[in-house]
Every structure is written in structure tokens, then in C-alpha cells.
XYZ file of C-alpha atoms in Angstrom:
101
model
C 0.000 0.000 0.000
C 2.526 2.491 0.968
C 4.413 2.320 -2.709
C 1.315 2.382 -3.944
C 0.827 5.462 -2.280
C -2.290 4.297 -0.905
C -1.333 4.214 2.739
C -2.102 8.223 2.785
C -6.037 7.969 3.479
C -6.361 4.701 4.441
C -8.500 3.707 7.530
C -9.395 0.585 9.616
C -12.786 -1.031 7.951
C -13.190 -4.035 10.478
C -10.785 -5.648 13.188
C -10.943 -8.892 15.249
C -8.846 -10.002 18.170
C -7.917 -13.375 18.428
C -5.718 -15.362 20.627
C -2.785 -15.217 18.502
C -2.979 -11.695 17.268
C -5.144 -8.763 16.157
C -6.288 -8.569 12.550
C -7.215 -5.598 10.978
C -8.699 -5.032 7.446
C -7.138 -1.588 6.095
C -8.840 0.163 3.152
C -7.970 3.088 0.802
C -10.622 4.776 -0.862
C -8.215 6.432 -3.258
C -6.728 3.044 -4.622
C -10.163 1.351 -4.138
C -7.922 -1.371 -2.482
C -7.847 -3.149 0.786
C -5.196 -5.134 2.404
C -4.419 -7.124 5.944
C -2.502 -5.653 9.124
C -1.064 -7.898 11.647
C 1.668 -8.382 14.330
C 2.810 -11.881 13.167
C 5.187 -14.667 13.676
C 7.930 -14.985 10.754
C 6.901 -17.489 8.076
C 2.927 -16.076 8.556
C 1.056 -15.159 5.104
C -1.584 -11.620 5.041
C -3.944 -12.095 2.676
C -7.426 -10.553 1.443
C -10.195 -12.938 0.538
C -13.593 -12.152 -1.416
C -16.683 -13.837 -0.711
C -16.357 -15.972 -3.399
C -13.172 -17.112 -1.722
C -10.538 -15.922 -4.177
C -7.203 -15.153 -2.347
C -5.612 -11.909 -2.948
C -1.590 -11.595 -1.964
C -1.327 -14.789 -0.497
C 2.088 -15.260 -2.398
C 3.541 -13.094 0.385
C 5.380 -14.683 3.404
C 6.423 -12.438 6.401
C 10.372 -12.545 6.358
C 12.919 -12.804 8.699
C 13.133 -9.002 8.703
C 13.960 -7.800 12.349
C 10.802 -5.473 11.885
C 9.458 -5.205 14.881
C 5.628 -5.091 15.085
C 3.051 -5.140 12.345
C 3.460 -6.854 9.419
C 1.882 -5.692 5.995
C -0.161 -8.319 3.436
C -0.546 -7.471 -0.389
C -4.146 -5.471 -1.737
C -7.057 -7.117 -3.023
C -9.749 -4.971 -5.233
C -12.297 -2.808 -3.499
C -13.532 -3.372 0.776
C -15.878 -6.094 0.570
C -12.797 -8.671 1.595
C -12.154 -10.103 5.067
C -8.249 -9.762 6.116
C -6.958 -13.241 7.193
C -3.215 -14.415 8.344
C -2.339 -18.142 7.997
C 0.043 -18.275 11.099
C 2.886 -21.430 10.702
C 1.358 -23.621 12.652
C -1.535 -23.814 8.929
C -3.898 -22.306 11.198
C -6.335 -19.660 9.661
C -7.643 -16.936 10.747
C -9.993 -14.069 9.155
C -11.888 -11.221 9.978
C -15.715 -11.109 9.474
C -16.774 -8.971 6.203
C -17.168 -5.235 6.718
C -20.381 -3.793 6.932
C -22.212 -2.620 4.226
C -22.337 1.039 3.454
């Protein structure tokens, strides 16, 4: 999002805790584009998923990066997506749809 420049008005559209960690869906008007944010183990995927259950950016794996803190997933089209994380243990974990509006 941020070389995108999309990160400049974007804004939380849904967010669920969960023992592991916090997910939050992020969405950008401007880009039309929504993406997952999550503090995550290394070797964790963020990806966006449609209702229709099409993946978006789950070709990215959280490196070994030193970054503390919240990792980044890859944008899907538009903010009816839920943001998920598949931590390394292949356990899922999504966000309920946004509302409506």
C-alpha cells in the first residue's frame, strides 16, 4: 500500500482479536484497495479474501526481517474482503466482512 501510495487515506474497515494476534482489514478509498494488518510470527502469510473465496496476496510470506511489530499483506480490489493471516502452525484466521455502506 505504501508504494502504492495508498497508505495516505487509508482507515481501519473491520478488526478482530484473536488469541494469537489482532487482525485488521485496512482500506484506501483512493486506490479502491484493501489489504491485511497484523503483528505476526515470521513465516505467517496476510492475505485478502472475497466472498467468493478468491485469495488476494497470499504469495507473500512475512520474512525474517527484524521489523518489529506489524506486518503488511498485499491489496485485493475494493472493501468487501475479510483480512486473514495463515500463522505457521496452517492455522487460519480471518476477519468477518465489513459492513455494508
Amino acid at each position: 500500500a505504501r508504494n502504492q501510495h495508498c497508505a495516505r487515506d487509508a482507515k481501519t474497515l473491520t478488526s478482530e482479536k484473536f488469541k494469537e494476534t489482532t487482525i485488521l482489514l485496512r482500506y484506501s478509498a483512493s486506490c479502491d484497495a484493501s489489504w491485511t494488518k497484523a503483528e505476526v510470527p515470521v513465516g505467517s502469510i496476510l492475505y485478502v479474501e472475497d466472498a467468493q473465496g478468491t485469495k488476494y496476496g497470499d504469495n507473500y510470506t512475512v520474512p525474517n526481517d527484524s521489523i518489529p511489530g506489524a506486518h503488511y499483506g498485499n491489496m485485493g480490489p475494493g472493501k468487501n474482503l475479510k483480512a486473514c493471516v495463515k500463522i505457521p502452525v496452517n492455522k487460519h484466521l480471518c476477519t468477518q466482512f465489513p459492513p455494508q455502506s
